Amino acid sequence: MEILRAEHITHIYSPKTPFEQKALDDVSFSVSPGELVGVIGHTGSGKSTLISHFNGLLRPTSGKVFVEGEDIWAQPKQIRRFRFRVGLVFQFPEYQLFEETVEKDIAFGPKNMGLSAEETAERVREAARSVGLDESLLEKSPFELSGGQKRRVAIAGVIAMRPRLLVLDEPAAGLDPRGRDEIFDTVRAYLASGENAAVVVSHSMDDVARTASRIVVLDRGRVALEGSPAEVFSHRDVIESTGLRLPFVTRVMHRLRDRGFAADVSVRDLDEAADALLRLKGGGGRA
Amino acid sequence: MLKNITLGQYFPGNSLIHRIDARFKLILTALFIAMVFCAKTPAGYGLIAAFLIFVVADSRIPPRLILKSLRSILIFIVFTAVLNVFFTKGETVLFSWRFLTVSREGIVFAVSMVLRIVFLIVGTSMLTYTTSPILLTDAIEALFSPLKKLRFPVHELAMMMSIALRFIPTLIEETDKIMSAQKSRGADFESGNLFRRVKSFIPLLIPLFVSAFRRADELATAMESRCYRGGDGRTRYRVMRSAARDWVALGAAAALTAGVVVLRIFGL
Ligand SMILES: Nc1ncnc2c1ncn2[C@@H]1O[C@H](COP(=O)(O)OP(=O)(O)O)[C@@H](O)[C@H]1O
Ligand SMILES: [Mg+2]
């Protein structure tokens, strides 16, 4: 069964005021176990608004959200339950740290769930390990850490709740290439059991291209494209009209095709691109 | 959510009222307040009401917005009215029950108090509706600049005020974001007893302070790298110049105030 299903979500900010703004317009979206869905779109296309509906931070102006088959707004008073099943990591999550020690900060979520002290401690250790934080950092103040470490603490804080669906809003923003790779490795590891799923928001195709099993492109509050990375990347014109860019390697392939070569434009990372180029060169024999 | 609170409530426009020099508008507002406190007679209140209606109509601010600013103090208005009706001692008793008496004087007094409050709120909010907060601080600085001679840090205070105004929306947005982030970790800001509720704000307040200090630091660096060193010898990007219409407006308001005072003296 799908972990999350959002049906015909429309969201209007500040309705019936001069500041009224339709941020989402009839968006449907679903995630099944094991999937890693990439949501991409230009700044202001509604990505953050969309994911804020997944754990009930925002209530849709119209439309319904189901988590594991349950309508999350059936009992608005009970909405907090869904925050633990759909774990949301905001953009620049390092700014939400507040505890004296890293350990306590990661434990904030599990404690709110009402877990026992042992269970909490166990989850904190596991979450810290899964984001690659050294045990020795647990006793430190989160404010002493580097930017990348802080972000990992914040992500661990959500992972420690063991949500079925992990949602990250621009997790790689402002990180160096290595920090980026580590974040995506963490997300993939979280999916390894096959029971969980993840949604990663980004405005960069390169980030999402290599990891996502499915991509949803948002444009001005509507779904412009949806499908496997190869399918989505084949619509170069649509993607470029929404103000986005294809991943670098895909752009290289398109450029070759423009120049009359039969290049494979469905490649999504450097290895695939290298293979495709070798095939193009003929024979593919190594020098 | 929090974004909907209109702070500073500036409503851009190009009406006569909008274009009057901010320094004059401040003085006009002061005159207006004096006018409201001088008025005592129906004709006086009528004059002020006519003046306000003219200003509101000219500014093209939707009356709905103005009513909204009144709605937020509705309780206060009702409270004042009720208190004055029942507790003003008067000669002409209209109605009496146990310790409550309603007199003609009480009603008159209550009505005039309510009118005063409404006039004050609407009048002063016309200042903030039609003047951008930045212009307003500039005007305050200009009007108080004679105090510089007494080594009173007028410029510095005005700068602090404009910075504070500039960062209010930013902080509101930030509060919104941190609240959402903590709610996503199961924080509960809404239920529990007072103690628990106060405690639940720690995860909000600490990150908010940390980021406010970070912003202050960054701003200080940015200002220093542009050689800011206080008000001495600093020229302005927006130079305030008074025009004929400013003096005309000032004259008209002065005449109106005089009119209200005269009406009061003659008890009309
Ligand atoms: N709290 C809010 N109040 C009013 N408008 C908002 C709010 N948050 C976002 N918006 C508007 O909704 C649109 C979508 O924003 P957002 O979901 O943040 O886009 P993205 O995450 O893709 O950059 C934008 O035009 C933005 O200005
Ligand atoms: Mg966003």
Coordinates of C-alpha atoms and ligand atoms in Angstrom, one line a residue:
Chain A
M1 CA 0.0 0.0 0.0
E2 CA 1.1 3.6 -0.7
I3 CA 2.7 5.3 2.3
L4 CA 1.4 8.7 1.2
R5 CA -1.3 9.8 -1.1
A6 CA -2.2 13.4 -1.7
E7 CA -5.3 13.9 -3.9
H8 CA -6.0 17.1 -5.8
I9 CA -4.3 19.4 -3.3
T10 CA -5.0 23.1 -3.8
H11 CA -3.5 25.5 -1.3
I12 CA -4.2 29.2 -1.1
Y13 CA -2.2 31.4 1.2
S14 CA -4.0 34.3 3.0
P15 CA -7.3 33.7 1.3
K16 CA -9.7 36.6 0.8
T17 CA -7.1 39.2 1.4
P18 CA -5.1 41.4 -1.0
F19 CA -2.2 39.0 -0.4
E20 CA -4.1 36.0 -1.6
Q21 CA -1.9 33.5 -3.4
K22 CA -2.5 30.2 -4.9
A23 CA 0.6 28.2 -4.2
L24 CA -0.7 24.8 -5.2
D25 CA -3.2 24.1 -7.9
D26 CA -4.8 20.6 -8.0
V27 CA -1.6 18.6 -7.3
S28 CA -1.8 14.8 -6.8
F29 CA 1.1 12.9 -5.4
S30 CA 1.8 9.5 -4.0
V31 CA 4.8 7.6 -2.6
S32 CA 5.1 3.8 -2.3
P33 CA 7.5 1.9 0.0
G34 CA 11.1 1.7 -1.3
E35 CA 10.6 4.8 -3.6
L36 CA 12.9 7.8 -3.6
V37 CA 10.9 10.6 -5.2
G38 CA 12.6 13.8 -6.3
V39 CA 10.5 16.9 -6.3
I40 CA 12.1 19.7 -8.4
G41 CA 10.9 23.1 -9.4
H42 CA 12.0 26.7 -9.6
T43 CA 12.1 28.8 -6.5
G44 CA 8.5 29.6 -5.6
S45 CA 7.0 26.7 -7.6
G46 CA 5.4 25.4 -4.4
K47 CA 7.7 22.6 -3.4
S48 CA 7.9 23.5 0.3
T49 CA 4.2 24.2 0.4
L50 CA 3.5 20.7 -1.0
I51 CA 5.6 18.8 1.4
S52 CA 4.2 20.8 4.4
H53 CA 0.9 19.1 3.6
F54 CA 2.5 15.6 4.0
N55 CA 2.6 15.8 7.8
G56 CA -0.3 18.2 8.3
L57 CA 1.6 21.4 9.0
L58 CA -0.6 23.0 6.3
R59 CA -4.1 22.0 5.7
P60 CA -5.1 22.0 2.1
T61 CA -7.6 24.6 0.9
S62 CA -9.2 21.6 -1.0
G63 CA -8.1 18.1 -1.5
K64 CA -7.2 15.2 0.8
V65 CA -4.0 13.7 2.3
F66 CA -3.8 10.0 3.2
V67 CA -0.9 8.5 5.2
E68 CA -0.9 4.7 5.1
G69 CA -4.5 4.9 4.0
E70 CA -5.7 7.2 6.8
D71 CA -7.1 10.6 6.0
I72 CA -4.9 12.8 8.2
W73 CA -7.5 15.5 8.6
A74 CA -10.3 13.2 9.7
Q75 CA -9.6 14.2 13.3
P76 CA -7.7 17.5 13.3
K77 CA -6.9 17.2 17.0
Q78 CA -5.0 14.0 16.3
I79 CA -2.8 15.5 13.6
R80 CA 0.4 15.2 15.8
R81 CA 0.4 11.4 15.3
F82 CA 1.2 11.8 11.6
R83 CA 4.2 14.0 12.3
F84 CA 6.0 10.9 13.6
R85 CA 5.0 8.8 10.6
V86 CA 6.0 11.4 8.0
G87 CA 9.3 12.9 9.1
L88 CA 9.9 16.4 7.7
V89 CA 13.4 17.9 7.5
F90 CA 13.2 21.6 6.6
Q91 CA 15.5 23.6 4.6
F92 CA 18.5 24.7 6.6
P93 CA 17.4 22.4 9.5
E94 CA 20.6 23.4 11.4
Y95 CA 18.7 26.5 12.6
Q96 CA 16.3 24.4 14.6
L97 CA 18.8 23.0 17.0
F98 CA 18.3 24.2 20.6
E99 CA 19.4 21.6 23.2
E100 CA 22.5 21.6 25.3
T101 CA 23.9 18.5 23.7
V102 CA 23.7 16.8 20.4
E103 CA 22.3 13.7 22.0
K104 CA 19.4 15.6 23.7
D105 CA 18.6 17.4 20.5
I106 CA 18.3 14.2 18.5
A107 CA 16.2 12.8 21.4
F108 CA 13.6 15.6 21.1
G109 CA 11.5 13.8 18.5
P110 CA 11.5 10.4 20.2
K111 CA 10.7 12.0 23.5
N112 CA 7.7 13.8 22.1
M113 CA 6.6 10.4 20.9
G114 CA 6.5 9.3 24.5
L115 CA 9.2 6.6 24.1
S116 CA 11.0 5.1 27.1
A117 CA 14.4 6.4 28.0
E118 CA 16.2 3.2 26.8
E119 CA 14.3 3.1 23.5
T120 CA 15.1 6.8 23.0
A121 CA 18.8 6.4 23.8
E122 CA 18.9 3.4 21.4
R123 CA 17.3 5.4 18.6
V124 CA 19.5 8.4 19.1
R125 CA 22.6 6.2 18.8
E126 CA 21.3 4.5 15.7
A127 CA 20.2 7.8 14.1
A128 CA 23.6 9.4 14.8
R129 CA 25.4 6.4 13.2
S130 CA 23.1 6.5 10.2
V131 CA 24.0 10.1 9.4
G132 CA 27.7 9.5 10.0
L133 CA 28.1 11.4 13.2
D134 CA 30.8 10.2 15.5
E135 CA 29.8 9.0 19.0
S136 CA 32.2 11.5 20.5
L137 CA 30.1 14.4 19.2
L138 CA 27.0 13.3 21.1
E139 CA 28.1 15.0 24.3
K140 CA 29.0 18.3 22.6
S141 CA 26.8 21.4 22.2
P142 CA 25.2 21.5 18.8
F143 CA 26.4 25.1 18.5
E144 CA 30.0 24.1 18.5
L145 CA 29.7 21.9 15.4
S146 CA 30.5 22.8 11.8
G147 CA 27.7 23.6 9.4
G148 CA 27.6 20.2 7.8
Q149 CA 27.7 18.4 11.1
K150 CA 24.8 20.6 12.4
R151 CA 22.8 19.6 9.4
R152 CA 23.4 16.0 10.0
V153 CA 22.4 16.3 13.6
A154 CA 19.1 17.9 12.5
I155 CA 18.5 15.1 10.0
A156 CA 19.3 12.5 12.7
G157 CA 16.7 14.3 14.9
V158 CA 14.0 13.3 12.3
I159 CA 15.4 9.9 11.5
A160 CA 15.3 9.0 15.2
M161 CA 11.5 9.1 15.0
R162 CA 11.8 6.3 12.4
P163 CA 9.2 7.7 10.1
R164 CA 7.8 5.6 7.3
L165 CA 8.3 8.5 4.9
L166 CA 11.4 10.7 5.2
V167 CA 10.9 14.1 3.5
L168 CA 13.8 16.5 3.1
D169 CA 13.5 20.0 1.8
E170 CA 16.7 21.0 -0.2
P171 CA 18.9 19.0 2.1
A172 CA 22.0 19.7 0.0
A173 CA 21.6 23.5 -0.2
G174 CA 24.9 25.2 0.8
L175 CA 26.9 22.0 1.3
D176 CA 30.1 21.1 -0.4
P177 CA 30.1 18.2 -3.0
R178 CA 31.2 15.7 -0.4
G179 CA 28.6 16.9 2.2
R180 CA 26.0 16.5 -0.6
D181 CA 27.0 12.9 -1.4
E182 CA 26.9 12.0 2.3
I183 CA 23.4 13.3 2.7
F184 CA 22.2 11.3 -0.3
D185 CA 24.0 8.2 1.0
T186 CA 22.2 8.6 4.3
V187 CA 18.8 8.8 2.5
R188 CA 19.6 5.7 0.4
A189 CA 20.6 3.8 3.5
Y190 CA 17.4 4.8 5.2
L191 CA 15.5 3.1 2.3
A192 CA 17.6 -0.1 2.3
S193 CA 15.0 -2.1 4.3
G194 CA 12.5 -1.5 1.6
E195 CA 9.7 -0.5 4.0
N196 CA 10.4 3.2 4.1
A197 CA 10.3 5.8 1.4
A198 CA 11.8 9.2 0.9
V199 CA 10.9 12.5 -0.9
V200 CA 13.8 14.8 -1.6
V201 CA 13.1 18.4 -2.7
S202 CA 15.7 20.2 -4.8
H203 CA 16.0 22.8 -7.4
S204 CA 19.0 21.1 -8.8
M205 CA 18.5 18.2 -11.3
D206 CA 22.0 16.9 -10.8
D207 CA 21.3 16.1 -7.1
V208 CA 18.1 14.3 -7.8
A209 CA 19.0 12.6 -11.1
R210 CA 21.4 10.1 -9.7
T211 CA 19.4 9.0 -6.7
A212 CA 15.6 9.4 -7.4
S213 CA 13.6 6.5 -8.7
R214 CA 10.8 8.9 -9.8
I215 CA 10.8 12.7 -10.4
V216 CA 8.0 15.2 -10.1
V217 CA 8.5 18.6 -11.7
L218 CA 6.5 21.4 -10.2
D219 CA 5.9 24.6 -12.1
R220 CA 3.9 27.5 -10.6
G221 CA 1.9 25.2 -8.3
R222 CA 1.1 22.5 -10.8
V223 CA 2.7 19.2 -11.8
A224 CA 4.5 19.9 -15.1
L225 CA 6.1 16.5 -15.5
E226 CA 6.2 13.2 -13.6
G227 CA 8.0 9.9 -14.3
S228 CA 11.3 8.1 -14.2
P229 CA 14.4 10.3 -14.5
A230 CA 14.9 9.1 -18.1
E231 CA 11.3 9.9 -19.0
V232 CA 11.5 13.3 -17.4
F233 CA 14.8 14.2 -18.9
S234 CA 13.5 13.4 -22.4
H235 CA 11.2 16.5 -22.2
R236 CA 14.0 19.0 -22.5
D237 CA 11.7 21.8 -23.7
V238 CA 9.3 21.5 -20.8
I239 CA 12.0 21.4 -18.3
E240 CA 13.8 24.4 -19.8
S241 CA 10.5 26.3 -20.0
T242 CA 10.0 25.9 -16.3
G243 CA 13.3 27.6 -15.7
L244 CA 15.2 24.5 -14.7
R245 CA 18.2 22.8 -16.3
L246 CA 18.8 19.2 -17.2
P247 CA 21.6 17.5 -15.3
F248 CA 25.0 18.4 -16.7
V249 CA 25.7 14.9 -18.2
T250 CA 22.3 14.9 -19.9
R251 CA 22.9 18.3 -21.3
V252 CA 26.2 17.1 -22.8
M253 CA 24.3 14.3 -24.5
H254 CA 21.7 16.6 -25.8
R255 CA 24.3 18.9 -27.2
L256 CA 25.9 15.9 -29.0
R257 CA 22.6 14.9 -30.4
D258 CA 22.0 18.5 -31.6
R259 CA 25.3 18.1 -33.5
G260 CA 24.1 15.0 -35.3
F261 CA 25.4 12.2 -33.0
A262 CA 23.1 9.4 -31.9
A263 CA 23.9 10.1 -28.2
D264 CA 21.9 8.4 -25.5
V265 CA 20.1 11.2 -23.7
S266 CA 18.7 9.0 -20.9
V267 CA 22.0 8.9 -19.0
R268 CA 21.9 10.1 -15.4
D269 CA 25.4 10.0 -14.0
L270 CA 29.0 10.1 -15.1
D271 CA 29.5 6.3 -15.4
E272 CA 26.5 5.9 -17.7
A273 CA 27.6 8.9 -19.7
A274 CA 31.1 7.5 -20.1
D275 CA 29.6 4.2 -21.3
A276 CA 27.3 5.9 -23.7
L277 CA 30.2 8.0 -25.2
L278 CA 32.3 4.9 -25.6
R279 CA 29.5 3.1 -27.4
L280 CA 29.2 6.2 -29.6
K281 CA 32.9 6.1 -30.4
G282 CA 32.4 2.6 -31.7
G283 CA 33.4 -0.8 -30.5
G284 CA 33.8 0.5 -27.0
G285 CA 37.2 -1.2 -26.7
R286 CA 39.4 0.3 -24.1
A287 CA 42.7 1.8 -25.1
Chain B
M1 CA -0.2 32.2 9.8
L2 CA 1.9 34.7 11.7
K3 CA 2.6 36.5 8.4
N4 CA -0.9 37.8 8.3
I5 CA -0.3 40.2 11.2
T6 CA 0.1 43.6 9.5
L7 CA 2.9 45.3 11.2
G8 CA 3.8 48.8 10.3
Q9 CA 0.6 48.4 8.2
Y10 CA 1.9 50.8 5.5
F11 CA -0.5 50.9 2.6
P12 CA 1.4 52.3 -0.4
G13 CA -0.4 55.0 -2.4
N14 CA 0.0 58.3 -4.2
S15 CA -2.7 60.4 -2.6
L16 CA -2.3 63.9 -1.2
I17 CA -2.0 62.5 2.3
H18 CA 0.6 60.0 1.1
R19 CA 2.7 62.7 -0.4
I20 CA 2.7 65.1 2.5
D21 CA 6.2 65.2 4.0
A22 CA 6.6 62.7 6.8
R23 CA 7.8 65.4 9.2
F24 CA 4.7 67.4 8.6
K25 CA 2.6 64.4 9.0
L26 CA 4.0 63.7 12.4
I27 CA 3.3 67.3 13.5
L28 CA -0.2 67.1 11.9
T29 CA -0.8 63.9 13.9
A30 CA 0.3 65.7 17.1
L31 CA -2.1 68.6 16.3
F32 CA -4.8 66.1 15.6
I33 CA -4.4 64.5 19.0
A34 CA -4.5 67.9 20.6
M35 CA -7.7 68.6 18.6
V36 CA -9.3 65.4 19.9
F37 CA -8.6 66.3 23.5
C38 CA -9.8 69.9 23.1
A39 CA -13.1 68.9 21.6
K40 CA -16.0 68.9 23.9
T41 CA -19.1 69.8 22.0
P42 CA -21.1 68.0 19.3
A43 CA -20.0 70.6 16.7
G44 CA -16.4 70.0 17.7
Y45 CA -16.7 66.3 17.3
G46 CA -18.5 66.8 14.0
L47 CA -15.6 69.0 12.7
I48 CA -13.1 66.3 13.6
A49 CA -15.2 63.6 12.1
A50 CA -15.5 65.6 8.9
F51 CA -11.8 66.1 8.8
L52 CA -11.1 62.4 9.3
I53 CA -13.5 61.4 6.7
F54 CA -11.8 63.7 4.3
V55 CA -8.4 62.3 5.1
V56 CA -9.6 58.6 4.8
A57 CA -11.4 59.3 1.5
D58 CA -8.4 61.1 0.1
S59 CA -6.0 58.3 1.1
R60 CA -8.0 55.6 -0.8
I61 CA -7.3 53.2 2.1
P62 CA -10.2 50.7 2.0
P63 CA -12.4 51.6 5.0
R64 CA -12.6 47.9 5.6
L65 CA -8.9 48.0 6.7
I66 CA -9.6 50.8 9.0
L67 CA -12.5 49.1 10.6
K68 CA -10.2 46.1 11.1
S69 CA -7.8 48.2 13.1
L70 CA -10.7 49.2 15.3
R71 CA -12.0 45.7 15.7
S72 CA -8.8 44.7 17.5
I73 CA -9.6 47.2 20.3
L74 CA -13.3 46.6 20.2
I75 CA -13.2 45.0 23.7
F76 CA -11.4 48.0 25.0
I77 CA -14.0 50.4 23.5
V78 CA -16.9 48.4 24.8
F79 CA -15.3 48.2 28.3
T80 CA -14.7 52.0 28.3
A81 CA -18.3 52.6 27.3
V82 CA -19.8 50.3 29.8
L83 CA -17.7 51.6 32.6
N84 CA -18.5 55.2 31.9
V85 CA -22.2 54.7 31.4
F86 CA -22.5 53.0 34.8
F87 CA -20.0 54.7 37.0
T88 CA -20.3 58.4 36.0
K89 CA -22.0 60.2 38.7
G90 CA -24.6 62.5 37.2
E91 CA -27.7 64.6 38.2
T92 CA -30.2 63.4 35.7
V93 CA -30.7 59.8 36.7
L94 CA -32.4 57.8 33.9
F95 CA -32.3 54.4 35.4
S96 CA -31.1 52.8 38.7
W97 CA -30.7 49.3 39.9
R98 CA -28.8 48.4 43.1
F99 CA -25.4 49.9 42.8
L100 CA -25.8 50.7 39.1
T101 CA -27.1 54.0 38.0
V102 CA -27.3 55.4 34.5
S103 CA -27.4 59.2 34.1
R104 CA -27.7 61.4 31.2
E105 CA -24.3 62.8 31.9
G106 CA -22.9 59.3 32.0
I107 CA -24.2 58.5 28.6
V108 CA -22.9 61.7 27.2
F109 CA -19.5 61.1 28.7
A110 CA -19.4 57.5 27.5
V111 CA -20.2 58.5 24.0
S112 CA -17.6 61.2 24.0
M113 CA -15.0 58.9 25.4
V114 CA -15.7 56.3 22.7
L115 CA -15.6 59.0 20.0
R116 CA -12.3 60.1 21.3
I117 CA -10.8 56.6 21.3
V118 CA -12.1 56.0 17.8
F119 CA -10.8 59.3 16.5
L120 CA -7.4 58.7 18.1
I121 CA -7.0 55.2 16.7
V122 CA -8.2 56.1 13.2
G123 CA -6.2 59.3 13.1
T124 CA -3.0 57.9 14.2
S125 CA -3.3 54.8 12.1
M126 CA -3.8 57.1 9.1
L127 CA -0.2 58.2 9.8
T128 CA 1.1 54.7 9.7
Y129 CA -1.1 53.6 6.8
T130 CA 0.2 56.4 4.6
T131 CA 3.8 56.7 5.7
S132 CA 6.4 54.0 5.2
P133 CA 8.1 53.0 8.5
I134 CA 11.5 54.1 7.1
L135 CA 10.2 57.6 6.2
L136 CA 8.6 57.7 9.6
T137 CA 11.9 57.0 11.4
D138 CA 13.6 59.6 9.2
A139 CA 11.0 62.1 10.2
I140 CA 11.4 61.3 13.8
E141 CA 15.2 61.8 13.5
A142 CA 14.7 65.1 11.7
L143 CA 12.2 66.5 14.2
F144 CA 14.4 65.5 17.2
S145 CA 17.7 66.5 15.7
P146 CA 17.9 69.7 17.8
L147 CA 18.5 67.3 20.8
K148 CA 21.8 66.4 19.2
K149 CA 23.1 69.6 20.5
L150 CA 22.5 68.2 24.0
R151 CA 24.5 65.1 22.9
F152 CA 21.4 63.0 22.8
P153 CA 22.1 60.1 20.3
V154 CA 19.2 60.9 18.0
H155 CA 20.7 59.4 14.9
E156 CA 21.7 56.2 16.6
L157 CA 18.2 55.8 18.1
A158 CA 16.6 56.4 14.7
M159 CA 19.0 53.9 13.1
M160 CA 18.1 51.3 15.8
M161 CA 14.4 51.9 15.1
S162 CA 14.7 51.5 11.4
I163 CA 16.8 48.3 11.8
A164 CA 14.2 46.9 14.2
L165 CA 11.4 47.7 11.8
R166 CA 13.3 46.2 9.0
F167 CA 13.8 42.9 10.8
I168 CA 10.3 42.5 12.3
P169 CA 9.0 40.7 9.1
T170 CA 12.1 38.6 8.9
L171 CA 11.8 37.5 12.5
I172 CA 8.1 36.7 12.1
E173 CA 9.0 34.5 9.1
E174 CA 11.8 32.9 11.0
T175 CA 9.5 32.1 14.0
D176 CA 7.1 30.5 11.5
K177 CA 9.8 28.3 10.1
I178 CA 11.2 27.2 13.4
M179 CA 7.8 26.5 14.8
S180 CA 7.0 24.3 11.8
A181 CA 10.3 22.5 12.1
Q182 CA 9.7 21.8 15.8
K183 CA 6.2 20.8 15.2
S184 CA 7.5 18.3 12.6
R185 CA 9.4 16.7 15.5
G186 CA 6.3 16.5 17.5
A187 CA 6.5 19.7 19.5
D188 CA 3.2 20.7 20.9
F189 CA 2.7 24.4 21.4
E190 CA -1.0 24.3 22.0
S191 CA -2.0 22.0 24.8
G192 CA -1.0 21.4 28.4
N193 CA -1.1 23.6 31.5
L194 CA 0.6 27.0 31.7
F195 CA 3.9 25.6 32.9
R196 CA 4.1 23.0 30.1
R197 CA 3.1 25.6 27.6
V198 CA 5.8 28.0 28.6
K199 CA 8.3 25.2 28.6
S200 CA 7.2 24.2 25.1
F201 CA 8.4 27.5 23.8
I202 CA 12.1 26.9 24.7
P203 CA 12.7 24.9 21.4
L204 CA 11.3 28.0 19.6
L205 CA 13.0 30.8 21.5
I206 CA 16.5 29.4 21.6
P207 CA 16.9 29.0 17.9
L208 CA 15.2 32.4 17.4
F209 CA 17.7 34.2 19.7
V210 CA 20.6 32.4 18.2
S211 CA 19.6 33.5 14.7
A212 CA 18.8 37.0 15.8
F213 CA 22.3 37.4 17.2
R214 CA 23.8 35.9 14.1
R215 CA 21.8 38.3 11.9
A216 CA 22.9 41.2 14.1
D217 CA 26.5 40.2 13.8
E218 CA 26.3 39.9 10.0
L219 CA 24.6 43.2 9.7
A220 CA 27.2 44.9 11.9
T221 CA 29.9 43.5 9.6
A222 CA 28.1 44.6 6.5
M223 CA 27.7 48.1 7.9
E224 CA 31.3 48.3 9.0
S225 CA 32.6 47.2 5.7
R226 CA 30.7 50.0 4.2
C227 CA 32.4 52.4 6.6
Y228 CA 29.3 53.3 8.7
R229 CA 30.4 55.2 11.8
G230 CA 27.4 56.9 13.1
G231 CA 25.5 60.1 12.1
D232 CA 28.2 62.7 11.9
G233 CA 28.7 64.1 8.5
R234 CA 26.5 61.4 7.0
T235 CA 24.5 62.5 3.9
R236 CA 21.1 61.1 3.0
Y237 CA 19.8 59.2 0.1
R238 CA 16.3 60.5 0.7
V239 CA 16.5 64.2 1.4
M240 CA 13.3 65.5 3.0
R241 CA 12.1 68.7 1.3
S242 CA 9.0 70.5 2.3
A243 CA 6.6 71.7 -0.4
A244 CA 3.9 74.3 -0.5
R245 CA 1.2 71.6 0.1
D246 CA 2.9 70.7 3.4
W247 CA 2.6 74.2 4.7
V248 CA -0.9 74.5 3.5
A249 CA -1.9 71.3 5.3
L250 CA -0.2 72.5 8.4
G251 CA -2.1 75.8 8.2
A252 CA -5.4 74.0 7.6
A253 CA -4.9 71.8 10.6
A254 CA -3.9 74.7 12.8
A255 CA -7.0 76.5 11.7
L256 CA -9.1 73.4 12.4
T257 CA -7.6 73.1 15.9
A258 CA -8.3 76.7 16.6
G259 CA -11.9 76.1 15.4
V260 CA -12.3 73.2 17.8
V261 CA -11.0 75.3 20.6
V262 CA -13.4 78.2 19.8
L263 CA -16.3 75.8 19.6
R264 CA -15.4 74.6 23.0
I265 CA -15.1 78.1 24.5
F266 CA -18.5 79.0 23.2
G267 CA -19.9 75.7 24.2
L268 CA -21.5 75.0 20.8
Ligands
LIG1 N1 3.6 31.5 4.5 C1 3.4 32.0 3.3 N2 2.5 33.0 3.1 C2 2.2 33.5 1.9 N3 2.7 33.0 0.8 C3 3.6 32.1 0.9 C4 4.0 31.5 2.1 N4 4.9 30.5 1.9 C5 5.1 30.5 0.5 N5 4.3 31.4 -0.1 C6 4.2 31.6 -1.5 O1 3.8 30.4 -2.2 C7 4.5 30.2 -3.3 C8 5.2 28.8 -3.2 O2 6.2 28.9 -2.2 P1 7.1 27.7 -1.7 O3 6.2 26.5 -1.5 O4 8.0 28.2 -0.6 O5 8.0 27.4 -3.0 P2 9.4 26.7 -3.2 O6 9.6 25.9 -2.0 O7 9.2 25.8 -4.4 O8 10.4 27.7 -3.4 C9 5.5 31.3 -3.5 O9 5.0 32.2 -4.4 C10 5.6 32.0 -2.1 O10 5.7 33.4 -2.2
MG2 MG 11.3 26.0 -0.6

